[in-house]
Amino acid sequence: MRAAPQHLRLMTLSFPPTRAAALTRLHAFAPGAGRAYARDRNFDRPDAAGVSALSPYIRHRMLTEPEVLASVRENHSDADAEKFIQEVFWRTYWKGWLELRPSVWDDYVVERDQAWNDVQTQSGLRTAWEDACLGRTGIECFDHWAQDLAATGYLHNHSRMWFASIWIFTLRLPWSLGADFFLRHLLDGDAASNTLSWRWVAGLQTIGKTYLARPDNITKYTGGRFRPKELATHAFPVDGTPPRARGPAPTSSTLDPAKRTGLLITEDDMSTDWLAQRLPNLIATETVQTTEYRSPLAPAPNVIQFVEQALSEIAAPLATTEQVREWATANGIEQIATPYIPVGPTRDALGGLPLVQIIRPYDNAAWPHATHGFFRFKDKIPKLLSQL
Ligand SMILES: Cc1cc2nc3c(=O)[nH]c(=O)nc-3n(C[C@H](O)[C@H](O)[C@H](O)COP(=O)(O)OP(=O)(O)OC[C@H]3O[C@@H](n4cnc5c(N)ncnc54)[C@H](O)[C@@H]3O)c2cc1C
């Protein structure tokens, strides 16, 4: 087989699933998180040069947002690192936004399952969906990103936007299947950032505002690696359920300090020292893996392995609610404490367990502000930073 031309070679990015690797990447990147990041972040370059590639670690809280922000602020003034700081808060904002409107996730799950049913019963849709997932649509950039994502578990933010736009407006595939494809393959696959970003591209998040990938923009920000000609030239309205009324921000459950307590660590938050310190009667610590609940299809093996190995740094993960109950019984545990489980697959998987969920101070302070658009939320960032 002939080697792919240089500009199409798949990236060699790798993400060792350890906290040590996460810290190494953070410390290597932090000096570049100032003006250089603001200048370069939109360019999709090989090996993610110019961006941090920290998202698989932050998404699972192998690194926490306060830790990342502190490291960057040690290297730069808030003014110089403004762009990077804002990007970190985009994740916080999306999570808060979904917490205030959990039905958006439930509606996505229903739409996705319906679309998946259509894939199984309509052969034309099935072929188009398979071609898109396998990167054989004939649209060179799109096919490259599909294959790159499958190989590395990562895509640059700009490529995610272009990919989602081409999926929806050029290939005319259901957006929920695209979101599902990302959730199965991204090492940072996240209910809030993924669902809401796909909704944003489709014009469902900011009503009437769609994101159309433009050939000249792709050519510029890929440094000329791609010059697509066959992209849709207009975005059409996409069907979707509008969000129902916004609810209150979640609150922590009440912990009984006298009860024998087990600490259950999920893939949504693996840095739990802050919580362990608040548990006076901590008897045992366990982890549970729920990655397979991200999709009705099997997530990519590298995604499952990443989470499994990361959790195994703490304890070999349990896989079912039954196993969690058995662990609690075997240790005489009277209450199971866990970092608050945000809206998404882990909550869907563990919903039946009586868990004492405690919200991090960072989330507690930020999420209630995710009431409207990001630009209103952004005004709160200086105050949130001062509370860290
Ligand atoms: C269609 C689509 C789907 C996406 N799906 C996911 C997803 O499943 N999981 C996920 O973590 N991100 C998702 N994103 C957001 C964003 O693309 C990634 O967080 C970012 O590309 C991660 O790369 P990085 O760490 O190199 O980012 P950097 O540019 O280095 O940013 C630093 C950190 O800021 C946060 N961040 C940056 N941009 C965003 C953003 N737009 N939204 C939320 N947080 C951001 C991340 O924690 C990131 O690690 C999606 C974006 C789009 C357009």
mmCIF file of C-alpha atoms and ligand atoms in Angstrom, residues 29 37 41 48 50-56 58-59 65 68 84-92 94 154-162 164 182-183 186-195 197-201, ligand 1:
data_model
loop_
_atom_site.group_PDB
_atom_site.id
_atom_site.type_symbol
_atom_site.label_atom_id
_atom_site.label_comp_id
_atom_site.label_asym_id
_atom_site.label_seq_id
_atom_site.Cartn_x
_atom_site.Cartn_y
_atom_site.Cartn_z
ATOM 1 C CA PHE A 29 1.354 23.657 27.445
ATOM 2 C CA TYR A 37 -2.935 30.504 22.105
ATOM 3 C CA ARG A 41 -6.065 28.329 18.457
ATOM 4 C CA ALA A 48 -2.684 19.777 17.794
ATOM 5 C CA GLY A 50 -1.324 25.626 19.191
ATOM 6 C CA VAL A 51 -4.005 24.062 21.379
ATOM 7 C CA SER A 52 -3.660 22.131 24.606
ATOM 8 C CA ALA A 53 -5.161 18.707 23.742
ATOM 9 C CA LEU A 54 -6.044 18.524 27.438
ATOM 10 C CA SER A 55 -9.745 17.826 26.962
ATOM 11 C CA PRO A 56 -9.717 14.031 27.572
ATOM 12 C CA ILE A 58 -10.350 17.706 31.901
ATOM 13 C CA ARG A 59 -13.534 15.983 30.728
ATOM 14 C CA GLU A 65 -10.699 23.187 35.855
ATOM 15 C CA VAL A 68 -5.747 24.064 34.829
ATOM 16 C CA PHE A 84 -7.760 30.245 27.058
ATOM 17 C CA ILE A 85 -9.539 30.993 30.333
ATOM 18 C CA GLN A 86 -12.759 31.608 28.406
ATOM 19 C CA GLU A 87 -12.425 28.297 26.593
ATOM 20 C CA VAL A 88 -12.085 26.443 29.894
ATOM 21 C CA PHE A 89 -15.242 28.215 31.056
ATOM 22 C CA TRP A 90 -17.078 27.150 27.887
ATOM 23 C CA ARG A 91 -17.025 23.605 29.264
ATOM 24 C CA THR A 92 -18.325 24.878 32.620
ATOM 25 C CA TRP A 94 -22.264 24.003 28.753
ATOM 26 C CA TYR A 154 -9.357 13.591 19.217
ATOM 27 C CA LEU A 155 -10.263 16.346 16.760
ATOM 28 C CA HIS A 156 -9.404 20.032 16.824
ATOM 29 C CA ASN A 157 -12.358 22.289 17.742
ATOM 30 C CA HIS A 158 -12.511 23.890 14.294
ATOM 31 C CA SER A 159 -12.536 20.476 12.599
ATOM 32 C CA ARG A 160 -15.363 19.394 14.920
ATOM 33 C CA MET A 161 -17.358 22.420 13.768
ATOM 34 C CA TRP A 162 -16.661 21.805 10.062
ATOM 35 C CA ALA A 164 -20.664 18.618 12.168
ATOM 36 C CA PHE A 182 -18.555 11.764 18.272
ATOM 37 C CA LEU A 183 -19.599 10.380 21.683
ATOM 38 C CA LEU A 186 -13.958 11.153 21.249
ATOM 39 C CA LEU A 187 -11.769 10.460 24.278
ATOM 40 C CA ASP A 188 -13.324 13.625 25.697
ATOM 41 C CA GLY A 189 -16.889 12.569 24.679
ATOM 42 C CA ASP A 190 -19.112 14.611 26.977
ATOM 43 C CA ALA A 191 -22.906 14.895 27.173
ATOM 44 C CA ALA A 192 -22.988 18.673 27.618
ATOM 45 C CA SER A 193 -20.187 19.935 25.342
ATOM 46 C CA ASN A 194 -21.031 17.466 22.593
ATOM 47 C CA THR A 195 -24.833 17.623 22.515
ATOM 48 C CA SER A 197 -22.232 22.014 20.292
ATOM 49 C CA TRP A 198 -24.000 19.807 17.733
ATOM 50 C CA ARG A 199 -27.256 21.616 18.512
ATOM 51 C CA TRP A 200 -25.434 24.918 18.025
ATOM 52 C CA VAL A 201 -24.115 23.912 14.578
HETATM 53 C C1 LIG B 1 -19.534 19.561 17.278
HETATM 54 C C2 LIG B 1 -18.651 19.666 18.508
HETATM 55 C C3 LIG B 1 -18.610 18.632 19.439
HETATM 56 C C4 LIG B 1 -17.835 18.742 20.583
HETATM 57 N N1 LIG B 1 -17.820 17.700 21.468
HETATM 58 C C5 LIG B 1 -17.085 17.793 22.602
HETATM 59 C C6 LIG B 1 -17.068 16.723 23.542
HETATM 60 O O1 LIG B 1 -17.725 15.706 23.390
HETATM 61 N N2 LIG B 1 -16.271 16.862 24.641
HETATM 62 C C7 LIG B 1 -15.527 17.979 24.861
HETATM 63 O O2 LIG B 1 -14.812 18.032 25.861
HETATM 64 N N3 LIG B 1 -15.557 19.014 24.005
HETATM 65 C C8 LIG B 1 -16.304 18.951 22.887
HETATM 66 N N4 LIG B 1 -16.310 20.002 21.996
HETATM 67 C C9 LIG B 1 -15.641 21.258 22.387
HETATM 68 C C10 LIG B 1 -14.202 21.452 21.895
HETATM 69 O O3 LIG B 1 -14.110 21.154 20.543
HETATM 70 C C11 LIG B 1 -13.189 20.614 22.678
HETATM 71 O O4 LIG B 1 -13.377 20.751 24.070
HETATM 72 C C12 LIG B 1 -11.765 21.058 22.334
HETATM 73 O O5 LIG B 1 -11.566 20.987 20.953
HETATM 74 C C13 LIG B 1 -10.788 20.214 23.066
HETATM 75 O O6 LIG B 1 -9.498 20.360 22.541
HETATM 76 P P1 LIG B 1 -8.329 21.024 23.375
HETATM 77 O O7 LIG B 1 -8.241 20.445 24.739
HETATM 78 O O8 LIG B 1 -7.102 20.984 22.533
HETATM 79 O O9 LIG B 1 -8.879 22.518 23.482
HETATM 80 P P2 LIG B 1 -8.155 23.888 23.850
HETATM 81 O O10 LIG B 1 -8.379 24.831 22.720
HETATM 82 O O11 LIG B 1 -6.765 23.696 24.277
HETATM 83 O O12 LIG B 1 -9.046 24.417 25.058
HETATM 84 C C14 LIG B 1 -8.704 24.207 26.430
HETATM 85 C C15 LIG B 1 -9.856 23.550 27.135
HETATM 86 O O13 LIG B 1 -11.004 24.397 27.113
HETATM 87 C C16 LIG B 1 -12.191 23.624 26.955
HETATM 88 N N5 LIG B 1 -12.803 23.972 25.676
HETATM 89 C C17 LIG B 1 -12.217 24.499 24.586
HETATM 90 N N6 LIG B 1 -13.120 24.751 23.612
HETATM 91 C C18 LIG B 1 -14.308 24.344 24.105
HETATM 92 C C19 LIG B 1 -15.636 24.327 23.582
HETATM 93 N N7 LIG B 1 -15.917 24.808 22.366
HETATM 94 N N8 LIG B 1 -16.622 23.817 24.356
HETATM 95 C C20 LIG B 1 -16.367 23.356 25.597
HETATM 96 N N9 LIG B 1 -15.136 23.353 26.144
HETATM 97 C C21 LIG B 1 -14.122 23.827 25.413
HETATM 98 C C22 LIG B 1 -11.755 22.164 26.989
HETATM 99 O O14 LIG B 1 -11.813 21.688 28.304
HETATM 100 C C23 LIG B 1 -10.318 22.261 26.508
HETATM 101 O O15 LIG B 1 -9.540 21.174 26.927
HETATM 102 C C24 LIG B 1 -17.083 19.926 20.826
HETATM 103 C C25 LIG B 1 -17.129 20.961 19.893
HETATM 104 C C26 LIG B 1 -17.884 20.836 18.739
HETATM 105 C C27 LIG B 1 -17.908 21.980 17.754
#
